[in-house]
mmCIF file of C-alpha atoms in Angstrom:
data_model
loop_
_atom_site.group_PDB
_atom_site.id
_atom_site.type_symbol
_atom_site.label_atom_id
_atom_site.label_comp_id
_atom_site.label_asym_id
_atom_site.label_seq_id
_atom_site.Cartn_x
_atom_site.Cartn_y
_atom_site.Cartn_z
ATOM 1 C CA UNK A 1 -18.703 -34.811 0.865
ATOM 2 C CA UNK A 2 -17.774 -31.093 0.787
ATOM 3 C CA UNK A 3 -18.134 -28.982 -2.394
ATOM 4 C CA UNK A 4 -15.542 -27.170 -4.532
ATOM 5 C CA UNK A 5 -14.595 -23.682 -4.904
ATOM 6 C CA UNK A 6 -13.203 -22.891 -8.156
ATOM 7 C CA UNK A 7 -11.976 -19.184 -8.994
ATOM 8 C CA UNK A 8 -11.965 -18.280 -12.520
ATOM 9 C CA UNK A 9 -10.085 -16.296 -14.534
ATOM 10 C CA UNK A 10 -12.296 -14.147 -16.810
ATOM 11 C CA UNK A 11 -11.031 -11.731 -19.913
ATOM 12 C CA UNK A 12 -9.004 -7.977 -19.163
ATOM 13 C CA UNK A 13 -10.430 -7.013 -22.633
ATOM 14 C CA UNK A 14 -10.867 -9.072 -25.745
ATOM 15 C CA UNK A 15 -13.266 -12.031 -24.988
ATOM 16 C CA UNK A 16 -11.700 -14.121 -27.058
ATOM 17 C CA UNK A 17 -8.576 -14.645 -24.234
ATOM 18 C CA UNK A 18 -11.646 -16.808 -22.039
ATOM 19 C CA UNK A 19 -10.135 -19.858 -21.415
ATOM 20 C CA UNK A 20 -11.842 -22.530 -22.442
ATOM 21 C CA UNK A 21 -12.692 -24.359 -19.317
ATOM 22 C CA UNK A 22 -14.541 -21.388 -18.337
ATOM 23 C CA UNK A 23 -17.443 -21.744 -20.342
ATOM 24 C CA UNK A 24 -17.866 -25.150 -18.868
ATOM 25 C CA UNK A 25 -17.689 -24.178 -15.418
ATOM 26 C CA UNK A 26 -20.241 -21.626 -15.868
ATOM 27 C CA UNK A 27 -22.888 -24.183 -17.529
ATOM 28 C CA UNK A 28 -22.049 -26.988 -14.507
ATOM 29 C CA UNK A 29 -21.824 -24.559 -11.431
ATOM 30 C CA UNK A 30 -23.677 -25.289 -8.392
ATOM 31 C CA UNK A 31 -23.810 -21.814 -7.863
ATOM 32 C CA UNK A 32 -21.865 -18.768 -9.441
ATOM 33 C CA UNK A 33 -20.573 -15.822 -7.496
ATOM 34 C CA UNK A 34 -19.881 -12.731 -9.766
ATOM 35 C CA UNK A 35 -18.310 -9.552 -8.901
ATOM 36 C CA UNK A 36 -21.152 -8.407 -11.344
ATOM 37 C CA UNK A 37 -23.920 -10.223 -12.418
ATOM 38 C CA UNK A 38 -24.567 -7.488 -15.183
ATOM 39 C CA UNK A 39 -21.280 -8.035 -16.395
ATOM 40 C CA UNK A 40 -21.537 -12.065 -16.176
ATOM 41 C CA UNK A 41 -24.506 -11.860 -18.172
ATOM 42 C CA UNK A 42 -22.575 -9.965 -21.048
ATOM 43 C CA UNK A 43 -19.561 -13.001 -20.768
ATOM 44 C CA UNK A 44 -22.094 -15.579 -20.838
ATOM 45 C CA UNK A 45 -23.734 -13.878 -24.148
ATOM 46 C CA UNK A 46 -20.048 -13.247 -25.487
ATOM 47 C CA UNK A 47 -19.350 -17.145 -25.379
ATOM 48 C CA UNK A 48 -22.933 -18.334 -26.134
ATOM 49 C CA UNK A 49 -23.573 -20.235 -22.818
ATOM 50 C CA UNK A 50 -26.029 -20.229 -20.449
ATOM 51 C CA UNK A 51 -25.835 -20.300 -16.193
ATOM 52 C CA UNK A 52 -27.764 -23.592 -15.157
ATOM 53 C CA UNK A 53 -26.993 -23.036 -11.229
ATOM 54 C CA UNK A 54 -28.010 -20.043 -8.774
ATOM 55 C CA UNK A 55 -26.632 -16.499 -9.344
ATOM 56 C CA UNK A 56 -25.451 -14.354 -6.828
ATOM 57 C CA UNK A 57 -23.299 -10.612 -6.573
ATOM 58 C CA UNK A 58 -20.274 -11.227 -4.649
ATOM 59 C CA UNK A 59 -18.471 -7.617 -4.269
ATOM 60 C CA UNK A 60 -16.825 -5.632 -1.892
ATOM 61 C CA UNK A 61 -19.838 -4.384 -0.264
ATOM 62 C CA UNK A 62 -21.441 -7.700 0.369
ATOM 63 C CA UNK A 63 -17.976 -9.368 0.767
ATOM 64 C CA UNK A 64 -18.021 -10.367 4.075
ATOM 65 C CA UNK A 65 -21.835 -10.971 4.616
ATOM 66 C CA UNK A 66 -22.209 -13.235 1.445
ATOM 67 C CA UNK A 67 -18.750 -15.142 2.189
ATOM 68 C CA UNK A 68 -20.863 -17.051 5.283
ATOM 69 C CA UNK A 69 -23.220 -17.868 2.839
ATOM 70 C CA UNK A 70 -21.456 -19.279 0.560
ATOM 71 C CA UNK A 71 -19.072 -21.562 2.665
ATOM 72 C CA UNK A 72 -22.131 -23.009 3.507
ATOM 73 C CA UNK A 73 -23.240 -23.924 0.049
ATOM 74 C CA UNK A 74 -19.977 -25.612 -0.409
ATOM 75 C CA UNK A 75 -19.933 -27.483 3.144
ATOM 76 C CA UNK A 76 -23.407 -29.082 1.518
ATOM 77 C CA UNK A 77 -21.963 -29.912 -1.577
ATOM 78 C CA UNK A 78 -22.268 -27.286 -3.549
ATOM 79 C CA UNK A 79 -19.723 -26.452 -6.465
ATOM 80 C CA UNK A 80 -19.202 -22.792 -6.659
ATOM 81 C CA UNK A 81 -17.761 -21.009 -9.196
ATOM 82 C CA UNK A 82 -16.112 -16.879 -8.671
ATOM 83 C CA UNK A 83 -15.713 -14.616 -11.180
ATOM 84 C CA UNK A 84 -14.881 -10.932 -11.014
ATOM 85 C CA UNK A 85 -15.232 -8.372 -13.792
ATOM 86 C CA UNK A 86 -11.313 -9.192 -15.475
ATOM 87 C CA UNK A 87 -8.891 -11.691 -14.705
ATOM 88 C CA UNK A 88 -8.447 -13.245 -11.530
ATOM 89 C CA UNK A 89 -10.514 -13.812 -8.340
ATOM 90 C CA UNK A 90 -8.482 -12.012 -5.589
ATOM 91 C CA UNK A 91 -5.878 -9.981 -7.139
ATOM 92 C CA UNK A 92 -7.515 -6.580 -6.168
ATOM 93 C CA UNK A 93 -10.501 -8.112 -6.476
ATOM 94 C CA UNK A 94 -12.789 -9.851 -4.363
ATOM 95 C CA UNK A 95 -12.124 -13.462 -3.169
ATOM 96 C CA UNK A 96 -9.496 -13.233 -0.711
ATOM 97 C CA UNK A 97 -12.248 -13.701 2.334
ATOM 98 C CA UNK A 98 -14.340 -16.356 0.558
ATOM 99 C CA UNK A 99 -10.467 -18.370 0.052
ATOM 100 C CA UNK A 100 -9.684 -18.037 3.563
ATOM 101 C CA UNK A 101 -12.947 -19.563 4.840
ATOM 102 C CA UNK A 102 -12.826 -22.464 2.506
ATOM 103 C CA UNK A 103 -9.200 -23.538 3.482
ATOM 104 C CA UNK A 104 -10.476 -22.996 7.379
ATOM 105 C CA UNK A 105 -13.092 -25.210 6.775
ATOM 106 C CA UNK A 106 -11.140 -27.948 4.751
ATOM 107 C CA UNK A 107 -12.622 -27.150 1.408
ATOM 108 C CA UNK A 108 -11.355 -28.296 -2.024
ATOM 109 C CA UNK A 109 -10.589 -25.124 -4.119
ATOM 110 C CA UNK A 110 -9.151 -24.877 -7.710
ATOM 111 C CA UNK A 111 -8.759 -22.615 -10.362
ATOM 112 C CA UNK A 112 -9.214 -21.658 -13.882
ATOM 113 C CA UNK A 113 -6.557 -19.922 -14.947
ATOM 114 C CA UNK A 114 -6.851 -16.682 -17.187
ATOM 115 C CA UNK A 115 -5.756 -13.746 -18.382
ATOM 116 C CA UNK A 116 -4.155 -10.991 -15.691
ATOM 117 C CA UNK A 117 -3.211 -7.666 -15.940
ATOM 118 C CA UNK A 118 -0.358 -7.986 -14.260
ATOM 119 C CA UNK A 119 1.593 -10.174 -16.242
ATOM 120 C CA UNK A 120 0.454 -8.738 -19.231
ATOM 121 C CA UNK A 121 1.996 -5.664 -18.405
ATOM 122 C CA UNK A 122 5.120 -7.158 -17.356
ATOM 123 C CA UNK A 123 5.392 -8.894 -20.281
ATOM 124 C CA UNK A 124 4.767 -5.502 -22.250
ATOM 125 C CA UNK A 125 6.802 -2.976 -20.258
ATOM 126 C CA UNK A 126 10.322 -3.805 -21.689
ATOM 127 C CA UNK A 127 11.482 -3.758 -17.687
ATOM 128 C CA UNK A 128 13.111 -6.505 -15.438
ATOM 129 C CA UNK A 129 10.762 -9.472 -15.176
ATOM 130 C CA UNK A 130 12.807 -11.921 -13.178
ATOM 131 C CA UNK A 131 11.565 -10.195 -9.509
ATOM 132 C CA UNK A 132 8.646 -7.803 -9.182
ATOM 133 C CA UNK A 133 6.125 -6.794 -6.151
ATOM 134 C CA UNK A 134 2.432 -5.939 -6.805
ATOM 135 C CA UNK A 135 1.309 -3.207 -5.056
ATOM 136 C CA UNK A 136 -2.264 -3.132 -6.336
ATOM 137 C CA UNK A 137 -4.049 0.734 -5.637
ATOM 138 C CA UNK A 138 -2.354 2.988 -4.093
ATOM 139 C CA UNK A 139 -4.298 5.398 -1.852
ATOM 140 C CA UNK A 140 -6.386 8.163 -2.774
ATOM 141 C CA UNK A 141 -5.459 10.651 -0.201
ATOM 142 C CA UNK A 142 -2.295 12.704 -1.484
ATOM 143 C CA UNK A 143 -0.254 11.899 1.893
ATOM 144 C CA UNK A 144 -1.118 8.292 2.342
ATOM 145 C CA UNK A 145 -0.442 8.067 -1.383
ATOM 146 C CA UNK A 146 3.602 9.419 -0.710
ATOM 147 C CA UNK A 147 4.080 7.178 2.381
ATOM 148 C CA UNK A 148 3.589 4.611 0.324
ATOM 149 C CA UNK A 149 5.684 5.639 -2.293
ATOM 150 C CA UNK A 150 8.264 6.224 0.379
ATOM 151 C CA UNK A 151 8.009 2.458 1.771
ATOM 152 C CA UNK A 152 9.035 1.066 -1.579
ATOM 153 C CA UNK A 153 11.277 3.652 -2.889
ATOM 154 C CA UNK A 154 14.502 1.065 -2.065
ATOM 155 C CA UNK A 155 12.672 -1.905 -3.253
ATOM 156 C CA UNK A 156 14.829 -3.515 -6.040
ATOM 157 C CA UNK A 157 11.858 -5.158 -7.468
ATOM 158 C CA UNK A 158 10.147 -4.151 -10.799
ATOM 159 C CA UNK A 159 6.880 -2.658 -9.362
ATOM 160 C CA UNK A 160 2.781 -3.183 -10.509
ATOM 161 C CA UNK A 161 0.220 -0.722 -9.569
ATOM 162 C CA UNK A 162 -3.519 -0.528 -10.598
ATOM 163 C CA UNK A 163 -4.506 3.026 -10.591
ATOM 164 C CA UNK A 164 -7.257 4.750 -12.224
ATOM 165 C CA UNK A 165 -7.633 7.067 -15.205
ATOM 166 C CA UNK A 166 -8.420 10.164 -13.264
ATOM 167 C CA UNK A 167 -5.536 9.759 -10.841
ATOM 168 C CA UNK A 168 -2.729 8.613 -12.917
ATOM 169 C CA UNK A 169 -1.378 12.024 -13.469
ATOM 170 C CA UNK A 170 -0.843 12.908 -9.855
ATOM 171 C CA UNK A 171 0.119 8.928 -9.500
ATOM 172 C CA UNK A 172 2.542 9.626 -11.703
ATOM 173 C CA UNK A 173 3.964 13.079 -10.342
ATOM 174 C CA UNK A 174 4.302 11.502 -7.156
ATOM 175 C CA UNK A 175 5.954 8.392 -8.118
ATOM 176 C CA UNK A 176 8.649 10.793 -10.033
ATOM 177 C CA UNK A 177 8.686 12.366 -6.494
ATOM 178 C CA UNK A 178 9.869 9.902 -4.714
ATOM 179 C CA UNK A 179 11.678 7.288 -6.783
ATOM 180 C CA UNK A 180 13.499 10.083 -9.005
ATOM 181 C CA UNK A 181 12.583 11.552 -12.593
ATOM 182 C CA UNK A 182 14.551 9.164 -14.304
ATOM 183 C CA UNK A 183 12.922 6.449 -12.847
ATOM 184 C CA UNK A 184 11.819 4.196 -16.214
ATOM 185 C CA UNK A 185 8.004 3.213 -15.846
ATOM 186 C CA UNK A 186 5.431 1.973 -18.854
ATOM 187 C CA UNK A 187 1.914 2.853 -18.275
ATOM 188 C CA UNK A 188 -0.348 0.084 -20.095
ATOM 189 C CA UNK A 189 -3.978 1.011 -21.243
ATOM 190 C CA UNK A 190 -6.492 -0.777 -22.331
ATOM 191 C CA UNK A 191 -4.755 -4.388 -22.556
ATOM 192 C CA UNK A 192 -5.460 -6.397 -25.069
ATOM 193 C CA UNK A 193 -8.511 -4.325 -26.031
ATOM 194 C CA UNK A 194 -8.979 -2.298 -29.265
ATOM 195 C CA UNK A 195 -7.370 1.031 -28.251
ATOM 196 C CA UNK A 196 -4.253 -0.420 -26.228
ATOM 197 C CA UNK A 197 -1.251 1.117 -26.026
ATOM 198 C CA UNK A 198 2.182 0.695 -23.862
ATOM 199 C CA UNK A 199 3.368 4.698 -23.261
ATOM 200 C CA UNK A 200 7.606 3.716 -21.844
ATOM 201 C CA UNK A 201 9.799 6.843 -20.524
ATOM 202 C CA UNK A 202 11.199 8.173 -17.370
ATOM 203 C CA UNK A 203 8.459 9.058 -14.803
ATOM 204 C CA UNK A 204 8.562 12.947 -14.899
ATOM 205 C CA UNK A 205 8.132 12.433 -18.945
ATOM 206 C CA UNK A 206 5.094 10.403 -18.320
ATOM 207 C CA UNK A 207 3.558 12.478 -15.395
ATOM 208 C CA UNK A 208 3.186 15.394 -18.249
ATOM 209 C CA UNK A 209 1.830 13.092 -20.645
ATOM 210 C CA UNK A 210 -1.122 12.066 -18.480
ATOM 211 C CA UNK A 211 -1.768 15.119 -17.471
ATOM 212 C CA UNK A 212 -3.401 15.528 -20.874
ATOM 213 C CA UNK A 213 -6.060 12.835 -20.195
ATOM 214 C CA UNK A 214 -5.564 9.701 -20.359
ATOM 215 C CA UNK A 215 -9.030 6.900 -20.440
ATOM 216 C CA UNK A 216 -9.182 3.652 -19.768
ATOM 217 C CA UNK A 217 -8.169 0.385 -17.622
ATOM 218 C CA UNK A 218 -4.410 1.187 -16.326
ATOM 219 C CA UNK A 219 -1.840 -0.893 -15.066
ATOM 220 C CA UNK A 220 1.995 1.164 -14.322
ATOM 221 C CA UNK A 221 5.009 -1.049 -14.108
ATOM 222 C CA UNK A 222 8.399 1.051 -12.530
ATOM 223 C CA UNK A 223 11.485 0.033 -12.672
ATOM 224 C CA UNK A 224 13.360 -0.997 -9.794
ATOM 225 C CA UNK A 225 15.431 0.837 -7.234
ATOM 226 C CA UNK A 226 19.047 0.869 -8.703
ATOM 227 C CA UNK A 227 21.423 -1.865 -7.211
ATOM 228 C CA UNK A 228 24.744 0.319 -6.559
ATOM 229 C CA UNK A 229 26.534 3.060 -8.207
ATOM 230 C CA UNK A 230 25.155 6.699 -8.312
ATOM 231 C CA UNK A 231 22.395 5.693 -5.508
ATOM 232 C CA UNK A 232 25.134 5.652 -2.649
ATOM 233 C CA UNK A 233 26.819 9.264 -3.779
ATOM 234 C CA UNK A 234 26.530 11.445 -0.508
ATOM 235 C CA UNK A 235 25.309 14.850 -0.218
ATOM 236 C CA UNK A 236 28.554 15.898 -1.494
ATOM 237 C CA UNK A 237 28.861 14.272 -4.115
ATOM 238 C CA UNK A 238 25.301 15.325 -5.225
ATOM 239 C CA UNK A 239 26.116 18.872 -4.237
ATOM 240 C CA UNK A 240 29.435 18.674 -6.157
ATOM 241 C CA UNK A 241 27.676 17.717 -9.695
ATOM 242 C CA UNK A 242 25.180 20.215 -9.405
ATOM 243 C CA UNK A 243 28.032 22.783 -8.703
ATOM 244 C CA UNK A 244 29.491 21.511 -12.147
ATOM 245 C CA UNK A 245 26.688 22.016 -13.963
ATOM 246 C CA UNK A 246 25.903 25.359 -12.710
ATOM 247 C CA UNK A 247 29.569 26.142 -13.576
ATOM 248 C CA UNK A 248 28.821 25.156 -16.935
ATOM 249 C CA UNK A 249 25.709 27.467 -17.439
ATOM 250 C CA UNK A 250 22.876 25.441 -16.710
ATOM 251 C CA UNK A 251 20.347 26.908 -14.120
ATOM 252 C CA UNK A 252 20.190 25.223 -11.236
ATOM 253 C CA UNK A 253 16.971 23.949 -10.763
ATOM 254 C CA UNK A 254 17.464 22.126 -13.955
ATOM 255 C CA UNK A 255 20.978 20.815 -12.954
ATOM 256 C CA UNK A 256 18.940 19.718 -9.593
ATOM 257 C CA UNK A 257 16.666 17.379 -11.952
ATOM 258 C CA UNK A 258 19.427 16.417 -14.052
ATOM 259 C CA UNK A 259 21.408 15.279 -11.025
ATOM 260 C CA UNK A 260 18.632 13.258 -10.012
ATOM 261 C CA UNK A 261 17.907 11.361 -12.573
ATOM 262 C CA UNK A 262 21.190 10.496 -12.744
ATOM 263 C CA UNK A 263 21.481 9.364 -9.612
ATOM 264 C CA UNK A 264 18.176 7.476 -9.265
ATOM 265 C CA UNK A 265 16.971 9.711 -6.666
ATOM 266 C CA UNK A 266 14.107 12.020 -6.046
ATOM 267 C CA UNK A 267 14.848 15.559 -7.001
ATOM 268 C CA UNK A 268 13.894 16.753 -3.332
ATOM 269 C CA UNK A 269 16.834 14.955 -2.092
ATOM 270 C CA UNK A 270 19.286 16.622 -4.311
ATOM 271 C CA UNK A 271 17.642 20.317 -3.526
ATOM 272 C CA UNK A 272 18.001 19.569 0.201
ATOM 273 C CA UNK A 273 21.580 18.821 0.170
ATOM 274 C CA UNK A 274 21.711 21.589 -2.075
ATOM 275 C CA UNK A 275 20.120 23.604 0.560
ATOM 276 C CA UNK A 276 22.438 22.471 3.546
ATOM 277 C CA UNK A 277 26.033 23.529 1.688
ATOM 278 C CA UNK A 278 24.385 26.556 0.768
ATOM 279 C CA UNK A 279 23.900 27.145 4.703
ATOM 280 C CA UNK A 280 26.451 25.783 5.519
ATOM 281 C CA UNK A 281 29.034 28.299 3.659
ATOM 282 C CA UNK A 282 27.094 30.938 4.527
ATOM 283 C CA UNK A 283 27.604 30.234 8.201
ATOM 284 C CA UNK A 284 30.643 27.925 8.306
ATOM 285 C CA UNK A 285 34.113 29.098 8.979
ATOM 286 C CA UNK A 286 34.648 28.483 5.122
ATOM 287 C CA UNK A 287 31.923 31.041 4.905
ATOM 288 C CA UNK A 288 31.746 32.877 1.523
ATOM 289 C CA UNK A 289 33.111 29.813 -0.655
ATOM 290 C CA UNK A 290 31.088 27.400 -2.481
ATOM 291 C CA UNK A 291 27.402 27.219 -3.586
ATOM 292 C CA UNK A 292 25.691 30.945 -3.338
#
């Protein structure tokens, strides 16, 4: 008979979250797979157990040579146990390969089920939790990171990024971007650890507020793309209310953001149609009228 695969879920912060199966697992396993085995040593301290079976790293780098290896163990019988470094086998983490082998092969897999970021920060944002898309890391490059953006900006989803401490300003900026200012977001840090905190507010509000610095494990949670209403207003339209605000006395790049984030739009869309009327009456046979 064939082995089993069993991905665990291991703690995002506090170790007291491990489920309790877990420590079991780790004493019976065959053999156990960790993302790292520095790291499983520290769990196994945390919740006074010991590994009885083989020990092996199982990361990205190794990923695909190890996976082999391990299908193998489990084709002889072997009961194998994955862990990563917090919460779930596969979710941005490795595991995805070794899964896909097993079921080729016909191999029994389960789970122990644990803590995830995700959730957690679903559960924390104050957003929509009835529909949402993870998107796990976005890109590092600048570009790649917009076209991204740009794929999703219609998604009516709440959405779930990973993204790390050093990029989350420019993350941020570039979310603002392209969903709008006013997009709502929550930025979670350091769930369920001592120092965590949930920082809520539109997206340009929390682009400035990382820019100071911020440390730690992140996970961002945007709102959604807005069903109907201000979405749909044409150029116009958009042109129109920044017209009324300029009337009023407001300068117009700030009646450009305002417009925006009333709208649910990024602010580059509202300066562009800005930009065509301005042409426009400049060369049109209305020519003279209008924005200037």
């Amino acid at each position: 008979m064939t082995g089993t695969l069993v991905l665990a879920g291991t703690p995002i912060g506090n170790v007291s979250d491990a489920p309790p199966r877990l420590a079991a697992e780790l004493v019976s396993a065959d053999v156990v797979a960790a993302e790292d085995t520095r790291r499983l040593r520290r769990l196994t301290q945390a919740l006074e157990v010991q590994t009885t079976g083989r020990v092996v790293s199982y990361f990205e780098g190794n990923e695909t040579a190890r996976t082999p290896e391990l299908v193998e163990a489990l084709v002889g019988g072997a009961r194998v146990l994955l862990v990563t470094d917090a919460g779930m086998p596969s979710v941005s983490d490795p595991g995805y390969r070794l899964v896909a082998a097993a079921v080729e092969r016909g191999i029994k897999i389960t789970a122990v089920p644990g803590p995830s970021a995700v959730l957690t920060a679903l559960a924390l944002s104050g957003l929509p939790v009835d529909r949402f898309c993870f998107e796990g890391f976005l890109p590092r490059k600048a570009g790649e990171r917009l076209s991204k953006l740009r794929e999703v900006a219609g998604e009516r989803r709440t959405l779930v990024y990973f993204e790390a401490p050093h990029r989350l300003d420019d993350t941020l900026a570039a979310m603002a971007e392209v969903f709008g200012d006013g997009r709502r977001a929550a930025v979670c840090r350091e769930l369920t650890k001592t120092y965590e905190e949930v920082k809520r507010g539109p997206l340009a509000e929390l682009a400035v507020w990382a820019a100071e610095g911020v440390r730690g494990e992140i996970t961002v949670v945007v709102e959604g793309a807005p069903v109907s209403g201000t979405q749909r207003l044409d150029p116009a339209e958009l042109v129109l209310r920044v017209t009324v605000r300029e009337e009023a006395g407001q300068p117009r790049k700030e009646a450009i953001v305002a417009v925006a984030a009333e709208a649910g739009l990024p602010k580059r869309d509202v300066f562009d149609a800005v930009v065509a009327a301005k042409n426009a009456a400049r060369t049109g046979p209305t020519a003279g009228k209008g924005l200037t």
